[in-house]
């Protein structure tokens, strides 16, 4: 059974680079600990174009970047410098505060490139919201793969069907890329309280209904859910155990509105650490009188 069906909002970041935001949404604020879900692209950059996200801060969350096409160079205030490519994972724990930038690598910017992927934010449990910031990278060969007739799932984060990702996490969750072959299917077991599937490419059949690219299916708890397809399709599977309600404003996630206020003030007055070698930054947007729930 479906608890909700989410159609993302689209936003153009410039140069024809579209972002589709599935979480948070009016239909569902979070799925397990996942508080934010963005599809980046697909986009084709001409020579001398590319992604150029200047340094910006985060608190109270972990970001997960995963690509299907292209490459992104990550730099952060810990001194991490790491390119990510398809099938790999960048997991950045913001905790009490981190600053990072994301850009198309110079060699791809010079020649032109494509970019297509997903970025999610995972809310940290309350006891870990102020943990030390950290960054880890794992290659495609480091991530476990579930091979089934007609389906292949790469476990990016957490545990799915007994396969455990090496990425260190702070709560029970799963996040996986599911590639369905023509005529294939995959059964999502009721292992977690909250589960969802996002159709990134192609079309899936659930029950008697068909769902196309750019739709997120949020499932009811306690039931097995079968996803099938007629043509090759790519689906992102996600969910886990709830960590409690969260407030989200700009790049900040917290169980406390006052903590978001403090983070905003810290960024405005230069109290966050800097990204080595970067002089630009994204300014704090105009703030409401107090942090509000994300609409």
Short mmCIF file of C-alpha atoms in Angstrom, two decimals:
data_model
loop_
_atom_site.label_atom_id
_atom_site.label_comp_id
_atom_site.label_asym_id
_atom_site.label_seq_id
_atom_site.Cartn_x
_atom_site.Cartn_y
_atom_site.Cartn_z
CA UNK A 1 0.00 0.00 0.00
CA UNK A 2 1.07 3.57 -0.65
CA UNK A 3 0.96 6.03 2.20
CA UNK A 4 1.88 8.97 -0.04
CA UNK A 5 2.91 9.83 -3.58
CA UNK A 6 5.28 12.78 -3.98
CA UNK A 7 5.96 14.70 -7.18
CA UNK A 8 9.06 16.86 -6.65
CA UNK A 9 9.25 20.60 -7.12
CA UNK A 10 11.69 21.66 -9.85
CA UNK A 11 14.15 24.55 -9.64
CA UNK A 12 16.63 25.85 -12.23
CA UNK A 13 20.02 26.64 -10.70
CA UNK A 14 21.31 28.20 -13.92
CA UNK A 15 22.88 26.91 -17.15
CA UNK A 16 19.85 24.62 -17.48
CA UNK A 17 20.79 22.66 -14.35
CA UNK A 18 17.52 21.45 -12.84
CA UNK A 19 17.05 20.20 -9.29
CA UNK A 20 13.96 18.22 -8.30
CA UNK A 21 13.22 18.24 -4.57
CA UNK A 22 11.17 15.31 -3.26
CA UNK A 23 11.81 15.82 0.47
CA UNK A 24 10.69 17.66 2.46
CA UNK A 25 7.21 17.84 0.91
CA UNK A 26 3.67 18.65 2.00
CA UNK A 27 2.82 14.97 1.63
CA UNK A 28 5.71 13.80 3.79
CA UNK A 29 8.36 15.72 5.71
CA UNK A 30 10.77 12.82 6.31
CA UNK A 31 11.21 9.14 5.51
CA UNK A 32 13.08 7.49 8.37
CA UNK A 33 16.02 9.85 9.05
CA UNK A 34 15.99 11.21 5.47
CA UNK A 35 14.96 14.86 5.70
CA UNK A 36 16.03 16.10 2.25
CA UNK A 37 16.13 14.45 -1.18
CA UNK A 38 17.27 16.27 -4.34
CA UNK A 39 17.69 14.93 -7.87
CA UNK A 40 20.45 16.83 -9.68
CA UNK A 41 20.08 16.88 -13.47
CA UNK A 42 20.40 15.13 -15.80
CA UNK A 43 22.18 18.06 -17.37
CA UNK A 44 24.72 18.63 -20.12
CA UNK A 45 27.27 21.36 -19.47
CA UNK A 46 28.98 23.11 -22.38
CA UNK A 47 32.72 23.83 -22.18
CA UNK A 48 33.51 26.36 -19.45
CA UNK A 49 30.24 25.56 -17.68
CA UNK A 50 29.59 23.34 -14.69
CA UNK A 51 28.44 23.04 -11.12
CA UNK A 52 29.82 25.81 -8.90
CA UNK A 53 28.34 25.64 -5.38
CA UNK A 54 30.39 28.04 -3.24
CA UNK A 55 31.27 27.25 0.39
CA UNK A 56 28.22 27.03 2.66
CA UNK A 57 27.57 25.64 6.16
CA UNK A 58 25.63 22.69 7.62
CA UNK A 59 24.74 21.50 11.12
CA UNK A 60 22.86 18.52 12.57
CA UNK A 61 22.94 16.26 9.53
CA UNK A 62 24.98 14.07 7.23
CA UNK A 63 24.99 14.70 3.49
CA UNK A 64 25.17 11.83 1.01
CA UNK A 65 26.16 12.52 -2.61
CA UNK A 66 25.72 9.77 -5.22
CA UNK A 67 26.16 10.14 -8.98
CA UNK A 68 24.93 8.29 -12.06
CA UNK A 69 26.90 10.50 -14.49
CA UNK A 70 29.69 13.06 -14.24
CA UNK A 71 31.92 14.06 -11.34
CA UNK A 72 31.88 16.56 -8.47
CA UNK A 73 34.86 17.87 -6.53
CA UNK A 74 34.14 18.15 -2.81
CA UNK A 75 36.18 20.45 -0.53
CA UNK A 76 35.41 21.10 3.12
CA UNK A 77 36.61 22.93 6.22
CA UNK A 78 38.31 19.76 7.52
CA UNK A 79 40.69 19.98 4.57
CA UNK A 80 39.05 17.12 2.65
CA UNK A 81 39.49 17.27 -1.14
CA UNK A 82 37.71 14.41 -2.87
CA UNK A 83 36.23 13.89 -6.33
CA UNK A 84 33.16 11.67 -6.50
CA UNK A 85 32.22 9.65 -9.58
CA UNK A 86 29.36 7.30 -10.49
CA UNK A 87 28.83 4.43 -8.08
CA UNK A 88 30.92 6.03 -5.30
CA UNK A 89 29.67 7.71 -2.14
CA UNK A 90 30.65 10.85 -0.24
CA UNK A 91 29.29 10.89 3.33
CA UNK A 92 29.86 14.15 5.17
CA UNK A 93 28.86 14.43 8.83
CA UNK A 94 28.13 18.06 9.68
CA UNK A 95 27.45 17.55 13.39
CA UNK A 96 28.18 20.78 15.27
CA UNK A 97 29.23 22.49 12.03
CA UNK A 98 31.07 22.09 8.74
CA UNK A 99 31.51 24.16 5.57
CA UNK A 100 31.94 22.70 2.09
CA UNK A 101 31.87 23.50 -1.62
CA UNK A 102 30.88 21.38 -4.63
CA UNK A 103 32.19 22.07 -8.11
CA UNK A 104 32.63 20.39 -11.46
CA UNK A 105 36.31 19.32 -11.66
CA UNK A 106 38.46 21.71 -13.72
CA UNK A 107 39.23 19.16 -16.44
CA UNK A 108 35.52 18.48 -17.05
CA UNK A 109 34.63 22.16 -16.91
CA UNK A 110 37.15 22.81 -19.68
CA UNK A 111 35.76 20.14 -22.01
CA UNK A 112 32.08 20.09 -21.01
CA UNK A 113 30.39 17.21 -19.22
CA UNK A 114 27.17 15.68 -18.02
CA UNK A 115 25.91 15.54 -14.45
CA UNK A 116 23.14 13.37 -12.99
CA UNK A 117 22.77 12.22 -9.42
CA UNK A 118 21.08 12.42 -6.05
CA UNK A 119 21.94 14.31 -2.90
CA UNK A 120 20.23 13.50 0.39
CA UNK A 121 20.47 14.79 3.92
CA UNK A 122 20.18 12.42 6.86
CA UNK A 123 19.09 13.91 10.18
CA UNK A 124 21.37 12.85 13.02
CA UNK A 125 19.82 11.45 16.23
CA UNK A 126 19.55 14.04 18.99
CA UNK A 127 22.45 12.54 20.93
CA UNK A 128 24.69 12.95 17.86
CA UNK A 129 23.52 16.32 16.48
CA UNK A 130 26.57 18.07 17.97
CA UNK A 131 29.11 15.38 17.12
CA UNK A 132 32.45 16.31 15.59
CA UNK A 133 32.29 16.93 11.82
CA UNK A 134 33.77 14.21 9.61
CA UNK A 135 34.07 13.15 5.99
CA UNK A 136 34.49 9.70 4.40
CA UNK A 137 34.60 8.47 0.81
CA UNK A 138 34.01 4.94 -0.46
CA UNK A 139 34.61 3.66 -3.97
CA UNK A 140 32.13 1.65 -6.01
CA UNK A 141 33.97 -1.60 -5.23
CA UNK A 142 33.60 -0.94 -1.50
CA UNK A 143 29.80 -0.99 -1.59
CA UNK A 144 27.95 -4.34 -1.38
CA UNK A 145 25.72 -5.41 -4.25
CA UNK A 146 22.61 -7.59 -4.13
CA UNK A 147 22.27 -9.57 -7.37
CA UNK A 148 18.87 -11.09 -8.03
CA UNK A 149 17.27 -12.38 -11.23
CA UNK A 150 16.18 -9.23 -13.04
CA UNK A 151 17.47 -6.80 -10.41
CA UNK A 152 20.71 -5.45 -8.97
CA UNK A 153 20.87 -3.25 -5.85
CA UNK A 154 23.96 -1.37 -4.67
CA UNK A 155 23.69 -0.65 -0.93
CA UNK A 156 25.00 2.90 -0.50
CA UNK A 157 24.26 3.45 3.18
CA UNK A 158 22.94 1.24 5.97
CA UNK A 159 21.65 -2.32 5.59
CA UNK A 160 19.28 -3.88 3.07
CA UNK A 161 18.36 -7.57 2.86
CA UNK A 162 21.37 -8.52 4.96
CA UNK A 163 23.90 -6.49 2.92
CA UNK A 164 25.69 -3.86 5.04
CA UNK A 165 27.36 -0.74 3.62
CA UNK A 166 30.73 0.21 5.17
CA UNK A 167 29.63 3.85 5.52
CA UNK A 168 29.46 4.74 9.25
CA UNK A 169 25.93 5.76 10.25
CA UNK A 170 24.29 6.97 13.46
CA UNK A 171 20.85 5.31 13.19
CA UNK A 172 19.11 2.39 11.51
CA UNK A 173 18.53 3.12 7.82
CA UNK A 174 18.96 1.94 4.25
CA UNK A 175 19.72 3.71 0.99
CA UNK A 176 20.32 1.82 -2.24
CA UNK A 177 20.44 2.18 -6.01
CA UNK A 178 18.19 -0.43 -7.64
CA UNK A 179 18.69 -1.26 -11.32
CA UNK A 180 15.77 -3.23 -12.72
CA UNK A 181 16.19 -5.14 -15.96
CA UNK A 182 13.35 -5.36 -18.49
CA UNK A 183 10.69 -7.57 -16.94
CA UNK A 184 12.52 -7.67 -13.60
CA UNK A 185 11.19 -7.08 -10.11
CA UNK A 186 12.36 -6.50 -6.55
CA UNK A 187 10.60 -7.06 -3.24
CA UNK A 188 11.17 -4.50 -0.50
CA UNK A 189 10.77 -6.26 2.83
CA UNK A 190 9.12 -4.66 5.90
CA UNK A 191 12.45 -4.41 7.75
CA UNK A 192 12.06 -0.74 8.67
CA UNK A 193 9.23 1.42 9.95
CA UNK A 194 9.45 3.88 7.04
CA UNK A 195 10.34 3.14 3.42
CA UNK A 196 10.17 4.88 0.05
CA UNK A 197 11.21 4.42 -3.56
CA UNK A 198 12.15 7.21 -5.97
CA UNK A 199 12.00 6.53 -9.71
CA UNK A 200 15.10 8.16 -11.15
CA UNK A 201 14.81 6.71 -14.66
CA UNK A 202 12.24 4.61 -16.46
CA UNK A 203 8.94 3.43 -15.02
CA UNK A 204 7.94 1.01 -12.27
CA UNK A 205 4.80 -0.97 -11.65
CA UNK A 206 3.47 -1.17 -8.10
CA UNK A 207 0.26 -3.09 -7.67
CA UNK A 208 -1.87 -2.13 -10.64
CA UNK A 209 -0.39 1.35 -11.05
CA UNK A 210 2.53 2.69 -13.05
CA UNK A 211 4.88 5.41 -11.82
CA UNK A 212 7.32 7.37 -13.93
CA UNK A 213 10.62 9.15 -13.43
CA UNK A 214 10.51 11.89 -10.83
CA UNK A 215 7.94 10.29 -8.52
CA UNK A 216 8.53 9.12 -4.94
CA UNK A 217 6.41 6.30 -3.56
CA UNK A 218 6.10 6.25 0.24
CA UNK A 219 4.98 2.86 1.50
CA UNK A 220 2.85 1.90 4.47
CA UNK A 221 4.57 0.10 7.34
CA UNK A 222 4.60 -3.65 7.82
CA UNK A 223 3.97 -4.89 4.27
CA UNK A 224 6.13 -6.31 1.50
CA UNK A 225 6.23 -4.05 -1.54
CA UNK A 226 6.95 -5.37 -5.02
CA UNK A 227 8.40 -3.10 -7.68
CA UNK A 228 8.41 -4.36 -11.28
CA UNK A 229 9.10 -2.90 -14.70
CA UNK A 230 8.73 -3.64 -18.40
CA UNK A 231 11.77 -1.65 -19.55
CA UNK A 232 15.09 -1.07 -17.75
CA UNK A 233 14.61 1.36 -14.85
CA UNK A 234 16.62 2.94 -12.03
CA UNK A 235 15.07 3.39 -8.59
CA UNK A 236 16.49 4.78 -5.34
CA UNK A 237 15.34 2.90 -2.23
CA UNK A 238 15.45 4.67 1.13
CA UNK A 239 14.11 4.59 4.65
CA UNK A 240 14.80 3.57 8.20
CA UNK A 241 13.68 4.18 11.75
CA UNK A 242 12.36 7.66 12.62
CA UNK A 243 14.68 9.92 14.62
CA UNK A 244 11.98 12.39 15.68
CA UNK A 245 10.76 15.65 14.15
CA UNK A 246 13.27 18.16 12.81
CA UNK A 247 13.30 21.82 11.90
CA UNK A 248 14.96 22.76 8.62
CA UNK A 249 15.96 26.25 7.55
CA UNK A 250 18.37 26.92 4.69
CA UNK A 251 21.24 24.42 5.16
CA UNK A 252 20.59 23.79 8.84
CA UNK A 253 18.76 20.84 10.40
CA UNK A 254 18.11 20.54 14.12
CA UNK A 255 15.66 19.35 16.76
CA UNK A 256 15.98 22.86 18.26
CA UNK A 257 14.85 26.12 16.67
CA UNK A 258 17.25 28.01 18.94
CA UNK A 259 20.17 25.96 17.57
CA UNK A 260 19.25 26.96 14.03
CA UNK A 261 19.14 30.59 15.14
CA UNK A 262 22.62 30.21 16.59
CA UNK A 263 24.00 28.57 13.44
CA UNK A 264 22.59 31.36 11.28
CA UNK A 265 24.17 33.98 13.53
CA UNK A 266 27.48 32.10 13.49
CA UNK A 267 27.55 32.01 9.68
CA UNK A 268 26.60 35.68 9.37
CA UNK A 269 29.41 36.71 11.72
CA UNK A 270 32.14 34.43 10.37
CA UNK A 271 32.33 31.96 13.24
CA UNK A 272 32.24 28.82 11.06
CA UNK A 273 35.59 27.33 9.93
CA UNK A 274 36.79 28.12 6.41
CA UNK A 275 37.40 25.83 3.45
CA UNK A 276 41.17 25.95 2.82
CA UNK A 277 42.00 27.67 -0.47
CA UNK A 278 38.47 29.09 -0.99
CA UNK A 279 37.72 32.79 -0.59
CA UNK A 280 34.08 32.89 -1.78
CA UNK A 281 31.01 31.86 0.19
CA UNK A 282 27.22 31.83 -0.08
CA UNK A 283 25.75 34.61 2.09
CA UNK A 284 23.06 33.92 4.64
CA UNK A 285 19.66 34.42 3.00
CA UNK A 286 17.12 36.80 4.48
CA UNK A 287 15.85 35.24 7.68
CA UNK A 288 12.33 35.13 9.09
CA UNK A 289 11.77 36.36 12.65
CA UNK A 290 12.47 32.82 13.82
CA UNK A 291 13.25 29.49 12.14
CA UNK A 292 10.17 27.85 10.71
CA UNK A 293 9.32 24.38 9.52
CA UNK A 294 10.20 23.85 5.89
CA UNK A 295 6.98 24.43 3.88
#
